[in-house]
PDB file of C-alpha atoms in Angstrom:
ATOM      1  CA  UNK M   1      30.026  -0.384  24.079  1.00  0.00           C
ATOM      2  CA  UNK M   2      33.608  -1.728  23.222  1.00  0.00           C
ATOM      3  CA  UNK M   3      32.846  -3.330  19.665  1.00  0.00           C
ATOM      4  CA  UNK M   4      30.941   0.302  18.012  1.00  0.00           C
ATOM      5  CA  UNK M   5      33.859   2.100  19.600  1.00  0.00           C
ATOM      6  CA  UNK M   6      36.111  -0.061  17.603  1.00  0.00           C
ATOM      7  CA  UNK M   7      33.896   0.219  14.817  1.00  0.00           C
ATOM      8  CA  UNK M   8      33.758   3.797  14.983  1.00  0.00           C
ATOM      9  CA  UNK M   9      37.578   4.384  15.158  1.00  0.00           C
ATOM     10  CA  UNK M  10      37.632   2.126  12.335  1.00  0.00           C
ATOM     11  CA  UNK M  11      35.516   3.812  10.311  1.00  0.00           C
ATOM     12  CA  UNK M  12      37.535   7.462  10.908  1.00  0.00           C
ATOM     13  CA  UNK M  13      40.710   5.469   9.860  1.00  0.00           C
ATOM     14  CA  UNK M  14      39.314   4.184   6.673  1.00  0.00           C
ATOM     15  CA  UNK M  15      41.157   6.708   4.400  1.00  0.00           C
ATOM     16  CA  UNK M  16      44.011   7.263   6.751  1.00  0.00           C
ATOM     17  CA  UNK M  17      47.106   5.362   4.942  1.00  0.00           C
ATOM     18  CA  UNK M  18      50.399   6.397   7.070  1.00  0.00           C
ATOM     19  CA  UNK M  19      53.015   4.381   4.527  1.00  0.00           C
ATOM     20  CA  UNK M  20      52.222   4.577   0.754  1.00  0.00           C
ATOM     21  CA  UNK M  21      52.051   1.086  -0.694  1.00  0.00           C
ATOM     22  CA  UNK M  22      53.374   0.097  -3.821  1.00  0.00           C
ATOM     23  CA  UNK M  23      51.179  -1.127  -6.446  1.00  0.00           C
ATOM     24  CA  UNK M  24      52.868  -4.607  -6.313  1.00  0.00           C
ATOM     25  CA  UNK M  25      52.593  -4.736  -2.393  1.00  0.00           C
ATOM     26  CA  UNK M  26      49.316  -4.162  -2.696  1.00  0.00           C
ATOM     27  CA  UNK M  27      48.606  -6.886  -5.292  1.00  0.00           C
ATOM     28  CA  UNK M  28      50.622  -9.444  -3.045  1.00  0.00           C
ATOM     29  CA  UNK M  29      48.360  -8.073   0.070  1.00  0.00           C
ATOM     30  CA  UNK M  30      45.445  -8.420  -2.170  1.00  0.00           C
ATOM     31  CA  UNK M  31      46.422 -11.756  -3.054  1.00  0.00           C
ATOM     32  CA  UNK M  32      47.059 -12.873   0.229  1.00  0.00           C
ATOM     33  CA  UNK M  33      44.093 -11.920   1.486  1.00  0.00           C
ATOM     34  CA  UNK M  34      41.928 -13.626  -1.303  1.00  0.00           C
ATOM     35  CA  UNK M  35      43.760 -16.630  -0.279  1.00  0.00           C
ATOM     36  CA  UNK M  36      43.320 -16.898   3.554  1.00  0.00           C
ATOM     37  CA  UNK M  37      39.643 -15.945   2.824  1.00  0.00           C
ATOM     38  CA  UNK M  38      39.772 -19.284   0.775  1.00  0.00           C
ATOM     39  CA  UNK M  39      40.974 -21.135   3.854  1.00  0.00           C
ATOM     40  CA  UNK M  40      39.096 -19.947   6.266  1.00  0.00           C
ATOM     41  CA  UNK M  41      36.364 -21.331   4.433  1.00  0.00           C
ATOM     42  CA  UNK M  42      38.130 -24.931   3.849  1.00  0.00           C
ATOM     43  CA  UNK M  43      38.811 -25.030   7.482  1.00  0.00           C
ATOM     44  CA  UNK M  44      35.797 -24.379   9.063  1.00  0.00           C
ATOM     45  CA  UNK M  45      34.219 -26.821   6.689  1.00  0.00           C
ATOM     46  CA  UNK M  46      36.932 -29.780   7.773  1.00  0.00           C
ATOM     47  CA  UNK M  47      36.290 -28.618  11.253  1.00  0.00           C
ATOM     48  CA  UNK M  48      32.519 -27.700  12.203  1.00  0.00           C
ATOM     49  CA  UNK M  49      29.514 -30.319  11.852  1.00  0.00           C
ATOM     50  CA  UNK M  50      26.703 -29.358  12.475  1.00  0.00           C
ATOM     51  CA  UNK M  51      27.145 -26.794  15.160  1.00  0.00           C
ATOM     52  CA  UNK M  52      30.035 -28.469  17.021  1.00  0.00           C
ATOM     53  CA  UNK M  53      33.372 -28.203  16.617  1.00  0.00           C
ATOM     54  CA  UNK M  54      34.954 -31.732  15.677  1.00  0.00           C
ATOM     55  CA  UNK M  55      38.361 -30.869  14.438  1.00  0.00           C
ATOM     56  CA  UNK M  56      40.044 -28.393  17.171  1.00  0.00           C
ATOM     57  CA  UNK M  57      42.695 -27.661  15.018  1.00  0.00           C
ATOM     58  CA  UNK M  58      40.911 -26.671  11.938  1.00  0.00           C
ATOM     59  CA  UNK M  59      38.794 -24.311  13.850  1.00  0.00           C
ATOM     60  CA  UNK M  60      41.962 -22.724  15.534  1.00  0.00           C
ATOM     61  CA  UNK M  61      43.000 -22.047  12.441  1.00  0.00           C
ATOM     62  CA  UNK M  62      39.939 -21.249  10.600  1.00  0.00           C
ATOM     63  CA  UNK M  63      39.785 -18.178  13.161  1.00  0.00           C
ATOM     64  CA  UNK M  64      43.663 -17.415  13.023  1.00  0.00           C
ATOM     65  CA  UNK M  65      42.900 -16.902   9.025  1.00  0.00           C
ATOM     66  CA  UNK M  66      40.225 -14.711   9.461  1.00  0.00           C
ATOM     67  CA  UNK M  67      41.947 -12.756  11.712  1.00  0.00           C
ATOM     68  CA  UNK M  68      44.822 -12.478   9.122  1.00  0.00           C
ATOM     69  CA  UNK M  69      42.187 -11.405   6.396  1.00  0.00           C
ATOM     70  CA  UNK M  70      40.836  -8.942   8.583  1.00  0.00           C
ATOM     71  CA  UNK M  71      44.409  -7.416   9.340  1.00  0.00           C
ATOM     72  CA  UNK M  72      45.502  -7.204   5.707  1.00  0.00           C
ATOM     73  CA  UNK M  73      41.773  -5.855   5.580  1.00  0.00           C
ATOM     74  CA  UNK M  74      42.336  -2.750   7.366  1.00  0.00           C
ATOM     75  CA  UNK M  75      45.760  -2.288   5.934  1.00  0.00           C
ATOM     76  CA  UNK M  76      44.850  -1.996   1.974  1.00  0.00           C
ATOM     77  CA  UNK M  77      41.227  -0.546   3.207  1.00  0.00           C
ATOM     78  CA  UNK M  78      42.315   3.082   2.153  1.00  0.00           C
ATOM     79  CA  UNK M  79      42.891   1.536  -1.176  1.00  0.00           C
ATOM     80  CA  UNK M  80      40.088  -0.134  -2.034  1.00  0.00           C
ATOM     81  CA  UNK M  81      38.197   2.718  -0.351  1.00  0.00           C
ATOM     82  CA  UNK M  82      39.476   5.244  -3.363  1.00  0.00           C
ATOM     83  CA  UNK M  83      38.992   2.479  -5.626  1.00  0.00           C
ATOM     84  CA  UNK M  84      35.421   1.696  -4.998  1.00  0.00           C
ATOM     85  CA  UNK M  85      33.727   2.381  -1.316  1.00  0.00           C
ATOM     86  CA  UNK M  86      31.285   0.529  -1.740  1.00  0.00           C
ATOM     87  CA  UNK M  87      32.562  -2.666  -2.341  1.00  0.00           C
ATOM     88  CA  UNK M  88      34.992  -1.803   0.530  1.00  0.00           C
ATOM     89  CA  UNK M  89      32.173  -1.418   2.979  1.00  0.00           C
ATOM     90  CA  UNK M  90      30.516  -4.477   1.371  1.00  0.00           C
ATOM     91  CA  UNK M  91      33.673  -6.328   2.318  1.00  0.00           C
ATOM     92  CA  UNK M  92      34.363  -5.587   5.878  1.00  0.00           C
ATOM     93  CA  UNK M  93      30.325  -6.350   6.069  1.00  0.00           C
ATOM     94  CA  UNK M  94      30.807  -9.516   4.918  1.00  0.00           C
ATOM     95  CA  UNK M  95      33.938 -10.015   7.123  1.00  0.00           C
ATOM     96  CA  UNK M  96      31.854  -9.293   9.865  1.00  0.00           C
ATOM     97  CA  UNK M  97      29.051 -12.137   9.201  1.00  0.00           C
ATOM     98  CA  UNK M  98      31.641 -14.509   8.627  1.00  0.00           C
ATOM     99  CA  UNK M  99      33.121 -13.748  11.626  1.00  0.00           C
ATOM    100  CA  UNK M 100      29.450 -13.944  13.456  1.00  0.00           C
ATOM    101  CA  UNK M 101      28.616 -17.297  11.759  1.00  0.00           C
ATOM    102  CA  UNK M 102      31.896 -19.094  12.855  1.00  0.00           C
ATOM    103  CA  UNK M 103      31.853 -17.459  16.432  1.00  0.00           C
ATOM    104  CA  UNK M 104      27.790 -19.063  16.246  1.00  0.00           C
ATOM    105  CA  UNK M 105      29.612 -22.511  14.583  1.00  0.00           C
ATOM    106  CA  UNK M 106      26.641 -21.809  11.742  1.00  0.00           C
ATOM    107  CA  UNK M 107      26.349 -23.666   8.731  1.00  0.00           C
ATOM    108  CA  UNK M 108      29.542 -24.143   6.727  1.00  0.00           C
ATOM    109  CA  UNK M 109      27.679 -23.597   3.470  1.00  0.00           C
ATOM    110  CA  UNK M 110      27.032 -19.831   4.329  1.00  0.00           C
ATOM    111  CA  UNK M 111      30.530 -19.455   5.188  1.00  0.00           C
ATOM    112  CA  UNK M 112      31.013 -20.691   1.813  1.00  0.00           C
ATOM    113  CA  UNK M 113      28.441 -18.095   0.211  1.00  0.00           C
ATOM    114  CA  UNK M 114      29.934 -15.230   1.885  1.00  0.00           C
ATOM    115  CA  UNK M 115      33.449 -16.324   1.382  1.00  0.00           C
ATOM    116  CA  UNK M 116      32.630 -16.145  -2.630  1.00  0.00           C
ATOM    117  CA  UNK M 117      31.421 -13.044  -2.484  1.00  0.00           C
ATOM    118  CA  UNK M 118      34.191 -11.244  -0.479  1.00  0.00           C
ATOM    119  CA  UNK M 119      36.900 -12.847  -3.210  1.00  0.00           C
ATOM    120  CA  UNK M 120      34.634 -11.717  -6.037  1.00  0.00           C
ATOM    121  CA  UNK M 121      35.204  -8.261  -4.458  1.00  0.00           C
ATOM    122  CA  UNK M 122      38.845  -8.694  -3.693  1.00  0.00           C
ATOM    123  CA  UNK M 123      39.585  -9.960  -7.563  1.00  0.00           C
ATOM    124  CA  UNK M 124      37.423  -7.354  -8.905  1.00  0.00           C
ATOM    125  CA  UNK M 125      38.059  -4.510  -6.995  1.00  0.00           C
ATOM    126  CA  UNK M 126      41.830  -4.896  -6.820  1.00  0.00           C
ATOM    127  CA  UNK M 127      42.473  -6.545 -10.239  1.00  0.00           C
ATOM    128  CA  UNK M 128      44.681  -9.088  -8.727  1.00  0.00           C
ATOM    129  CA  UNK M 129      45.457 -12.598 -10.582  1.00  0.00           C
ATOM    130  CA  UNK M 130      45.001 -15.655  -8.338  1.00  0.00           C
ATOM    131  CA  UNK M 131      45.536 -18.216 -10.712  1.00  0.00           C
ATOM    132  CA  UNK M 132      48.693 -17.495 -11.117  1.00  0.00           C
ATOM    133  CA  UNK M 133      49.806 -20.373  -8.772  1.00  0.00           C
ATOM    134  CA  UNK M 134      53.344 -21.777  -9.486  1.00  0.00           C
ATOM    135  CA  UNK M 135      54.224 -24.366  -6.969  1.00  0.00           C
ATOM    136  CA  UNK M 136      58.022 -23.775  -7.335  1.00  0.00           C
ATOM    137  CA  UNK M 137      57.311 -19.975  -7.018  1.00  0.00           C
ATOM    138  CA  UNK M 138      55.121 -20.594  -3.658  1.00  0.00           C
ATOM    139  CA  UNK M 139      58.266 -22.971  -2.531  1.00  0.00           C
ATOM    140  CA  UNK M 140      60.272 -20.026  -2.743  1.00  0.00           C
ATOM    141  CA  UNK M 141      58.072 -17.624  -1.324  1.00  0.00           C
ATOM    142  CA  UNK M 142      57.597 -19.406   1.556  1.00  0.00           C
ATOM    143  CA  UNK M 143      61.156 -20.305   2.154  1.00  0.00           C
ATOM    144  CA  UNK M 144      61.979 -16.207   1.946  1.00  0.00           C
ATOM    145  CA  UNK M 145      59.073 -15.623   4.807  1.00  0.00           C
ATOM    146  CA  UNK M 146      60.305 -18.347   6.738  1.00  0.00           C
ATOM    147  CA  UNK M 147      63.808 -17.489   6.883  1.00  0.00           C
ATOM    148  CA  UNK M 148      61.917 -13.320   7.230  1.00  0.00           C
ATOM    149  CA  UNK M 149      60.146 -15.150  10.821  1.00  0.00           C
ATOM    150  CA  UNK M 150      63.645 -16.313  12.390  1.00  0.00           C
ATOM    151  CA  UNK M 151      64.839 -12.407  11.579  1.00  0.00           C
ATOM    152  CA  UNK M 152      61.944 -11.189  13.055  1.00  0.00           C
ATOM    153  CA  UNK M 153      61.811 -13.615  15.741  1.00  0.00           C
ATOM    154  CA  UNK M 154      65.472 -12.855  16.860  1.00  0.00           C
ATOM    155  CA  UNK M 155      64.797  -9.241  16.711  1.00  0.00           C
ATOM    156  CA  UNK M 156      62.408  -9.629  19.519  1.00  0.00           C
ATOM    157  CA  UNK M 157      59.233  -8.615  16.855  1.00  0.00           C
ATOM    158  CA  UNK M 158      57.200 -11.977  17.968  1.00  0.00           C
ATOM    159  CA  UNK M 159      53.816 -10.486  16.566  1.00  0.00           C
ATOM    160  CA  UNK M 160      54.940  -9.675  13.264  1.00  0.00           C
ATOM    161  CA  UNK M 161      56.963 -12.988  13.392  1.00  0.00           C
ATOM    162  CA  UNK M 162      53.933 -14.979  13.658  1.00  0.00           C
ATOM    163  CA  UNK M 163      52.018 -13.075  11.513  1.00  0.00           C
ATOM    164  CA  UNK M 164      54.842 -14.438   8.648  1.00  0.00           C
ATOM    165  CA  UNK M 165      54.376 -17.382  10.126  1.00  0.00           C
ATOM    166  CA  UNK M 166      50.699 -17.677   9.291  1.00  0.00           C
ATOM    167  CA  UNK M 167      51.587 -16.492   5.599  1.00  0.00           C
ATOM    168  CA  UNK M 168      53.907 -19.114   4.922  1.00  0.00           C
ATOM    169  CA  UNK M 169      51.847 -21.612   6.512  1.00  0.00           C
ATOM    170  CA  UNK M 170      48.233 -20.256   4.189  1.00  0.00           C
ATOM    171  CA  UNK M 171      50.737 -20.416   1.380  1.00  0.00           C
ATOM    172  CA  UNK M 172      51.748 -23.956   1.736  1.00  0.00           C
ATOM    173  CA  UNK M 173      48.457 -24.823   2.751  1.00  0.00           C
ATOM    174  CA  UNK M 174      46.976 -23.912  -0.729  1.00  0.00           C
ATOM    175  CA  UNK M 175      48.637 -25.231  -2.728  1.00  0.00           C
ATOM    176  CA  UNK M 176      51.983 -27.600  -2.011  1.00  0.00           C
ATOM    177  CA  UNK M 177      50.518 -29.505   0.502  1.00  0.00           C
ATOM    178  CA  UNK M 178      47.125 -30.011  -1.194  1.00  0.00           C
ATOM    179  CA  UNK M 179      49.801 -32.227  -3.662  1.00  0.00           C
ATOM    180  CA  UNK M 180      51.750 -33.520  -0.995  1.00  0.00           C
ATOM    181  CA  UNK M 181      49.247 -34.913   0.966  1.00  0.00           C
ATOM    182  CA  UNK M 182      47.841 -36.959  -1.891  1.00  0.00           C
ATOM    183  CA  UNK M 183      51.632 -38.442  -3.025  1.00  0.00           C
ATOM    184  CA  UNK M 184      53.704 -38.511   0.704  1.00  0.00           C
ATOM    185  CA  UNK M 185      50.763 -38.754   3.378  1.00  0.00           C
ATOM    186  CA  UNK M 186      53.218 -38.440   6.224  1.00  0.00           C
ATOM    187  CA  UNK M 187      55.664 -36.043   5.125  1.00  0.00           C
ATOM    188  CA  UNK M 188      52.578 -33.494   4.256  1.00  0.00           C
ATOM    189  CA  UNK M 189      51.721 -34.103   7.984  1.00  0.00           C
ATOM    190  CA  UNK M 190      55.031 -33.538   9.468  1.00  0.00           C
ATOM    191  CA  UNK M 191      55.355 -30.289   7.536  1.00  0.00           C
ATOM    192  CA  UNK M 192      52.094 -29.177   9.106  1.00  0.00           C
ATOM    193  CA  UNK M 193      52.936 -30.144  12.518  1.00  0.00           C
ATOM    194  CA  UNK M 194      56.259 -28.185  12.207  1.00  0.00           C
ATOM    195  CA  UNK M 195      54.455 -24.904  11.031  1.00  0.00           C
TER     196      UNK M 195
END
């Protein structure tokens, strides 16, 4: 009875936004969001076959990404909610059978189907520009959240200092070390075993 109470007090909360977001918090949520959808997709794919897991690690973190998504989910929900509901509820349903299939290790092209869709609705819905993807801008961006983790990490906030954690680390992961790994093998792996 635990997941349709969830899913019930979810549902009351949908409209309920305590904090205000600004529009450009919301477009860096947005965009954030978009992108952990789009590796939660290229991990599961590196590390499911065929209904077993072969690459622990990619799975871990195919799961930690779709947890993020989900998160920043429910935190812009009100917004896309007044935008357009139905793609809202269209989203978290879609969040939901991606969730299923990788729980089920299903097939990684349905992930793929269903990850699609859910950034089609993120783009659309929220207007957000993804292509916009300056390497020395991501550099930078993850350098702010990493020095944001040690503040938070001092201050005793260990959740919300791993949950920067896992945004600097999707960031990299997009983009830098898709080029890295191609021109300085081992330094793209060190990087990834220090995050």
């Amino acid at each position: 009875a635990l997941p349709d109470t969830i899913d019930s007090l979810r549902n009351t909360l949908a409209n309920y936004q305590p904090v205000e977001l600004s529009q450009d918090l919301v477009a860096e949520r947005a965009r954030l969001m978009y992108l952990f959808l789009d590796l939660v997709y290229i991990e599961y794919r590196d590390g499911v076959r065929d209904g077993e897991i072969v690459i622990p690690i990619e799975y871990q973190e195919t799961t930690t990404f779709l947890a993020q998504t989900v998160s920043i989910y429910e935190e812009i929900r009100p917004i896309m909610n007044s935008v357009d509901p139905e793609a809202s509820n269209r989203l978290q349903e879609l969040l939901q059978e991606i969730d299923a299939i990788v729980v089920d290790l299903g097939e990684s092209s349905h992930v793929e189907i269903l990850v699609n869709e859910s950034k089609d609705i993120i783009q659309n819905t929220l207007e957000i520009d993804v292509d916009a993807r300056d390497v020395t801008a991501t550099f930078t961006v993850v350098d702010t959240l990493l020095d944001e983790m040690l503040a938070t990490a001092a201050n005793g906030e260990y959740v919300e200092a791993e949950r920067t954690r896992i945004e600097a680390y999707g960031l990299f992961e997009s983009g830098p070390e898709l080029r890295l790994a191609n021109r300085a093998p081992v330094l793209s792996r060190e990087i990834v075993g220090l995050f």
